[in-house]
Short mmCIF file of N, CA and C in Angstrom, two decimals:
data_model
loop_
_atom_site.label_atom_id
_atom_site.label_comp_id
_atom_site.label_asym_id
_atom_site.label_seq_id
_atom_site.Cartn_x
_atom_site.Cartn_y
_atom_site.Cartn_z
N TRP O 1 -6.10 -37.61 -54.27
CA TRP O 1 -7.45 -37.31 -54.68
C TRP O 1 -8.54 -37.52 -54.03
N PRO O 2 -8.58 -38.67 -53.05
CA PRO O 2 -9.39 -39.05 -51.99
C PRO O 2 -10.02 -37.93 -51.26
N LEU O 3 -8.38 -37.20 -50.46
CA LEU O 3 -8.68 -36.23 -49.88
C LEU O 3 -9.41 -34.84 -50.56
N LEU O 4 -9.11 -34.35 -51.37
CA LEU O 4 -9.33 -33.67 -51.79
C LEU O 4 -10.90 -33.67 -52.64
N LEU O 5 -11.47 -34.78 -52.89
CA LEU O 5 -12.89 -35.15 -53.61
C LEU O 5 -13.73 -35.25 -52.25
N GLY O 6 -13.05 -35.50 -51.01
CA GLY O 6 -13.60 -35.60 -49.49
C GLY O 6 -13.74 -34.03 -49.17
N ASN O 7 -12.80 -33.39 -49.74
CA ASN O 7 -13.07 -31.80 -48.55
C ASN O 7 -13.94 -30.89 -49.54
N VAL O 8 -13.72 -30.99 -51.04
CA VAL O 8 -14.66 -30.66 -52.15
C VAL O 8 -16.14 -31.11 -52.17
N LEU O 9 -16.39 -32.44 -51.20
CA LEU O 9 -17.74 -32.62 -51.52
C LEU O 9 -18.30 -31.74 -49.94
N GLU O 10 -17.83 -32.26 -49.12
CA GLU O 10 -18.23 -31.65 -47.84
C GLU O 10 -18.39 -30.34 -47.83
N TRP O 11 -17.60 -29.10 -48.40
CA TRP O 11 -18.12 -27.53 -48.46
C TRP O 11 -18.82 -27.47 -49.46
N TYR O 12 -19.32 -28.46 -50.38
CA TYR O 12 -20.20 -28.42 -51.53
C TYR O 12 -21.47 -29.01 -50.87
N GLU O 13 -21.65 -29.51 -50.06
CA GLU O 13 -22.82 -29.54 -49.40
C GLU O 13 -23.21 -28.60 -48.31
N PHE O 14 -21.96 -27.91 -47.17
CA PHE O 14 -22.32 -26.68 -46.45
C PHE O 14 -22.96 -25.46 -47.83
N SER O 15 -22.34 -25.34 -48.47
CA SER O 15 -22.64 -24.19 -49.17
C SER O 15 -24.28 -25.01 -50.09
N ALA O 16 -24.13 -25.62 -49.88
CA ALA O 16 -25.81 -25.55 -50.69
C ALA O 16 -26.47 -25.96 -49.43
N TYR O 17 -26.47 -26.41 -48.63
CA TYR O 17 -27.47 -25.71 -47.44
C TYR O 17 -27.76 -24.76 -47.01
N GLY O 18 -26.85 -23.99 -47.16
CA GLY O 18 -26.53 -22.77 -47.01
C GLY O 18 -27.56 -21.33 -47.82
N TYR O 19 -27.18 -22.31 -49.15
CA TYR O 19 -27.76 -21.11 -50.63
C TYR O 19 -29.51 -21.71 -50.60
N LEU O 20 -29.91 -22.92 -49.94
CA LEU O 20 -31.48 -23.32 -49.77
C LEU O 20 -31.98 -23.31 -48.27
N ILE O 21 -31.41 -22.61 -47.55
CA ILE O 21 -31.93 -22.63 -46.21
C ILE O 21 -33.36 -22.12 -46.15
N ASN O 22 -34.19 -21.32 -47.29
CA ASN O 22 -35.29 -21.07 -47.00
C ASN O 22 -36.11 -21.94 -47.67
N GLU O 23 -35.75 -22.95 -48.76
CA GLU O 23 -36.09 -23.97 -48.99
C GLU O 23 -36.56 -25.29 -48.27
N ILE O 24 -35.29 -25.33 -47.33
CA ILE O 24 -34.97 -26.56 -46.35
C ILE O 24 -36.02 -26.22 -45.41
N LYS O 25 -36.36 -25.07 -44.83
CA LYS O 25 -37.05 -25.14 -43.28
C LYS O 25 -38.45 -24.83 -43.80
N GLN O 26 -38.75 -24.93 -44.97
CA GLN O 26 -39.99 -24.75 -45.53
C GLN O 26 -40.41 -26.17 -45.59
N ASN O 27 -39.86 -26.94 -45.72
CA ASN O 27 -40.10 -28.55 -46.53
C ASN O 27 -39.62 -29.16 -45.65
N PHE O 28 -38.80 -28.82 -44.48
CA PHE O 28 -38.34 -30.20 -43.65
C PHE O 28 -38.74 -29.47 -41.87
N TYR O 29 -38.18 -28.62 -41.55
CA TYR O 29 -38.55 -27.91 -40.54
C TYR O 29 -39.68 -27.17 -40.23
N GLY O 30 -40.67 -27.02 -40.76
CA GLY O 30 -42.29 -26.33 -40.49
C GLY O 30 -41.99 -25.03 -40.69
N GLY O 31 -40.85 -24.97 -41.34
CA GLY O 31 -40.86 -22.81 -41.71
C GLY O 31 -39.79 -22.22 -40.27
N SER O 32 -39.55 -23.33 -39.45
CA SER O 32 -38.65 -22.81 -38.19
C SER O 32 -36.87 -22.61 -38.25
N SER O 33 -36.66 -21.08 -38.97
CA SER O 33 -35.33 -20.87 -39.57
C SER O 33 -34.39 -20.90 -38.42
N THR O 34 -34.86 -20.73 -36.80
CA THR O 34 -34.11 -21.02 -35.77
C THR O 34 -33.69 -23.01 -36.20
N THR O 35 -34.66 -23.90 -35.62
CA THR O 35 -33.88 -25.00 -36.14
C THR O 35 -33.23 -25.29 -37.59
N ALA O 36 -33.54 -24.95 -38.45
CA ALA O 36 -32.40 -24.94 -39.36
C ALA O 36 -31.04 -24.69 -39.74
N TRP O 37 -30.89 -23.35 -39.01
CA TRP O 37 -29.54 -22.52 -38.69
C TRP O 37 -29.01 -23.43 -37.51
N PHE O 38 -29.65 -23.97 -36.84
CA PHE O 38 -29.12 -24.96 -35.70
C PHE O 38 -28.25 -25.99 -36.27
N VAL O 39 -29.38 -26.61 -36.88
CA VAL O 39 -28.38 -28.15 -37.56
C VAL O 39 -27.61 -27.50 -38.10
N PHE O 40 -27.42 -27.11 -39.19
CA PHE O 40 -26.58 -26.06 -39.94
C PHE O 40 -25.17 -26.14 -38.78
N ALA O 41 -25.10 -25.40 -37.62
CA ALA O 41 -24.31 -24.72 -36.86
C ALA O 41 -23.73 -26.08 -35.77
N LEU O 42 -24.55 -26.99 -35.68
CA LEU O 42 -24.13 -28.21 -35.17
C LEU O 42 -23.43 -29.42 -36.52
N THR O 43 -23.56 -29.13 -37.57
CA THR O 43 -22.00 -29.73 -38.23
C THR O 43 -21.05 -29.28 -37.73
N PHE O 44 -20.77 -27.87 -37.67
CA PHE O 44 -19.66 -27.46 -37.47
C PHE O 44 -18.68 -28.15 -36.06
N VAL O 45 -20.29 -27.62 -35.25
CA VAL O 45 -19.38 -28.38 -34.00
C VAL O 45 -19.16 -30.10 -34.26
N CYS O 46 -19.79 -30.53 -34.54
CA CYS O 46 -19.48 -32.03 -34.59
C CYS O 46 -18.02 -32.48 -35.64
N ARG O 47 -17.71 -31.57 -36.13
CA ARG O 47 -16.63 -31.71 -37.21
C ARG O 47 -15.46 -32.47 -36.60
N PRO O 48 -15.02 -31.40 -35.47
CA PRO O 48 -13.68 -31.24 -34.31
C PRO O 48 -14.23 -33.24 -33.87
N LEU O 49 -15.19 -33.79 -33.60
CA LEU O 49 -15.89 -34.79 -32.43
C LEU O 49 -15.33 -35.93 -34.13
N GLY O 50 -15.51 -35.40 -34.93
CA GLY O 50 -15.37 -36.56 -36.28
C GLY O 50 -13.64 -36.60 -36.38
N GLY O 51 -13.36 -35.50 -36.34
CA GLY O 51 -11.81 -35.50 -36.57
C GLY O 51 -11.01 -36.63 -35.39
N VAL O 52 -11.63 -36.89 -34.53
CA VAL O 52 -11.19 -37.24 -33.04
C VAL O 52 -11.25 -38.56 -33.21
N LEU O 53 -12.47 -39.31 -33.84
CA LEU O 53 -12.79 -40.45 -34.09
C LEU O 53 -12.43 -41.19 -35.26
N LEU O 54 -11.97 -40.24 -36.29
CA LEU O 54 -11.31 -40.81 -37.47
C LEU O 54 -10.05 -40.96 -36.97
N GLY O 55 -9.43 -39.99 -36.49
CA GLY O 55 -8.11 -40.10 -35.82
C GLY O 55 -7.44 -41.17 -35.36
N TRP O 56 -8.66 -41.52 -34.39
CA TRP O 56 -8.38 -42.61 -33.72
C TRP O 56 -8.33 -44.37 -34.76
N CYS O 57 -9.49 -44.13 -35.24
CA CYS O 57 -9.30 -45.51 -36.46
C CYS O 57 -8.33 -44.94 -37.24
N SER O 58 -8.21 -44.02 -37.51
CA SER O 58 -6.39 -43.90 -38.40
C SER O 58 -4.95 -44.62 -37.83
N ASP O 59 -4.97 -44.24 -36.61
CA ASP O 59 -3.90 -45.39 -35.93
C ASP O 59 -4.07 -46.32 -35.25
N ARG O 60 -5.71 -46.46 -35.47
CA ARG O 60 -5.59 -47.58 -34.90
C ARG O 60 -5.57 -48.96 -36.64
N TYR O 61 -6.61 -48.54 -37.61
CA TYR O 61 -7.16 -49.26 -38.09
C TYR O 61 -5.87 -49.00 -40.06
N GLY O 62 -5.29 -47.53 -39.81
CA GLY O 62 -4.80 -47.71 -41.11
C GLY O 62 -5.34 -46.05 -41.61
N ARG O 63 -4.36 -45.13 -42.26
CA ARG O 63 -5.22 -43.81 -43.03
C ARG O 63 -6.22 -44.26 -44.27
N LYS O 64 -5.46 -45.18 -45.06
CA LYS O 64 -6.34 -45.24 -46.13
C LYS O 64 -7.54 -45.89 -45.43
N ASN O 65 -7.81 -46.25 -44.40
CA ASN O 65 -9.55 -47.07 -44.64
C ASN O 65 -10.08 -45.80 -43.62
N ALA O 66 -9.10 -45.21 -42.69
CA ALA O 66 -10.03 -44.21 -42.13
C ALA O 66 -10.79 -42.58 -43.27
N VAL O 67 -9.69 -42.85 -44.28
CA VAL O 67 -10.40 -41.54 -45.61
C VAL O 67 -10.90 -42.47 -45.88
N LEU O 68 -11.67 -43.52 -46.37
CA LEU O 68 -12.68 -44.08 -47.17
C LEU O 68 -13.63 -44.40 -46.12
N ILE O 69 -13.77 -44.56 -45.02
CA ILE O 69 -14.89 -44.33 -43.74
C ILE O 69 -15.75 -43.23 -44.06
N SER O 70 -14.44 -41.78 -43.88
CA SER O 70 -14.72 -40.69 -43.74
C SER O 70 -16.14 -40.10 -45.76
N LEU O 71 -15.33 -40.57 -46.70
CA LEU O 71 -15.44 -40.64 -48.09
C LEU O 71 -16.86 -41.01 -48.37
N PHE O 72 -16.93 -42.28 -47.66
CA PHE O 72 -18.35 -43.19 -48.05
C PHE O 72 -18.99 -42.22 -47.21
N GLY O 73 -18.80 -42.09 -46.03
CA GLY O 73 -19.91 -41.40 -45.14
C GLY O 73 -20.19 -39.90 -45.50
N MET O 74 -19.59 -39.26 -46.30
CA MET O 74 -20.08 -38.00 -46.66
C MET O 74 -20.75 -38.26 -48.02
N LEU O 75 -20.10 -39.30 -48.93
CA LEU O 75 -21.24 -39.61 -49.62
C LEU O 75 -22.69 -40.15 -49.52
N ILE O 76 -22.59 -41.31 -48.61
CA ILE O 76 -23.90 -41.61 -48.17
C ILE O 76 -24.86 -40.71 -47.75
N ALA O 77 -24.54 -39.21 -47.16
CA ALA O 77 -24.98 -38.53 -46.06
C ALA O 77 -25.68 -37.21 -47.43
N THR O 78 -24.84 -37.56 -47.83
CA THR O 78 -24.66 -36.02 -49.33
C THR O 78 -26.29 -36.77 -49.91
N VAL O 79 -25.94 -37.80 -50.38
CA VAL O 79 -26.98 -38.77 -51.15
C VAL O 79 -28.42 -38.67 -50.78
N GLY O 80 -28.21 -39.31 -49.26
CA GLY O 80 -29.43 -39.51 -48.30
C GLY O 80 -30.66 -37.84 -48.31
N GLN O 81 -29.42 -36.80 -48.15
CA GLN O 81 -30.30 -35.68 -48.36
C GLN O 81 -31.15 -35.05 -49.75
N GLY O 82 -29.93 -35.78 -50.73
CA GLY O 82 -31.00 -35.22 -51.50
C GLY O 82 -32.26 -36.15 -52.24
N LEU O 83 -32.07 -37.29 -51.41
CA LEU O 83 -33.44 -38.60 -51.81
C LEU O 83 -34.46 -38.28 -50.49
N LEU O 84 -34.42 -37.53 -49.49
CA LEU O 84 -35.19 -37.76 -48.59
C LEU O 84 -37.05 -36.57 -49.09
N PRO O 85 -37.48 -37.49 -48.42
CA PRO O 85 -39.00 -36.69 -48.87
C PRO O 85 -39.19 -35.57 -47.63
N THR O 86 -40.21 -34.42 -48.29
CA THR O 86 -40.63 -33.50 -47.23
C THR O 86 -41.08 -34.16 -46.29
N LYS O 87 -41.07 -33.21 -45.02
CA LYS O 87 -42.06 -33.13 -44.18
C LYS O 87 -43.57 -33.25 -44.03
N ARG O 88 -43.90 -32.63 -45.59
CA ARG O 88 -45.51 -32.98 -45.89
C ARG O 88 -45.96 -34.44 -46.30
N SER O 89 -45.09 -35.16 -46.83
CA SER O 89 -45.51 -36.64 -47.58
C SER O 89 -44.61 -37.40 -46.53
N SER O 90 -43.75 -37.38 -45.60
CA SER O 90 -43.07 -38.05 -44.44
C SER O 90 -43.37 -37.60 -42.69
N GLY O 91 -44.03 -36.77 -42.88
CA GLY O 91 -43.80 -35.78 -41.19
C GLY O 91 -42.48 -36.02 -40.68
N GLU O 92 -42.61 -35.65 -39.26
CA GLU O 92 -41.80 -35.44 -38.47
C GLU O 92 -40.37 -36.45 -38.63
N ALA O 93 -40.63 -36.99 -39.14
CA ALA O 93 -39.19 -38.11 -39.77
C ALA O 93 -38.38 -37.89 -40.50
N ALA O 94 -38.69 -36.99 -41.97
CA ALA O 94 -38.22 -36.38 -42.15
C ALA O 94 -37.06 -35.51 -41.70
N ALA O 95 -37.25 -34.32 -40.93
CA ALA O 95 -36.18 -33.46 -40.41
C ALA O 95 -35.41 -34.24 -39.20
N LYS O 96 -35.87 -35.63 -38.70
CA LYS O 96 -35.14 -36.01 -38.35
C LYS O 96 -33.80 -36.52 -38.64
N VAL O 97 -34.36 -37.39 -39.49
CA VAL O 97 -33.39 -38.11 -40.59
C VAL O 97 -32.41 -37.30 -41.29
N GLY O 98 -33.21 -35.99 -41.75
CA GLY O 98 -32.08 -35.42 -42.40
C GLY O 98 -31.12 -34.55 -41.51
N SER O 99 -31.54 -34.18 -40.33
CA SER O 99 -30.97 -33.90 -39.03
C SER O 99 -29.56 -34.61 -39.04
N VAL O 100 -29.75 -36.14 -39.30
CA VAL O 100 -29.02 -36.96 -38.62
C VAL O 100 -27.98 -37.38 -40.21
N PHE O 101 -28.61 -37.00 -41.50
CA PHE O 101 -27.68 -36.97 -42.02
C PHE O 101 -26.86 -35.81 -42.33
N MET O 102 -27.07 -34.30 -41.91
CA MET O 102 -26.34 -33.31 -41.38
C MET O 102 -24.73 -33.57 -40.71
N ILE O 103 -25.50 -34.07 -39.63
CA ILE O 103 -24.20 -34.60 -38.48
C ILE O 103 -23.19 -35.42 -39.18
#
């Protein structure tokens, strides 16, 4: 069940980002559609790298710990994105922190 929950959470985040791209680019990236889509594409590039890292953790510390790290990492990132202030209230930091949460 944790694997299913993690996968559903991950794809929910991707679909929500794609659906809300116009609001995200206006509130976080200063209206730059290129930057907003670049951050979105970067998440798909980083997925295999995360798989390699979590595969190593799984081999070294056990599958259960690797799954929990992945699940809590996605949970923290998703909640963190939801709680981010807009660029108007916090400046350029919101875009940078949001990009880190996406990766």
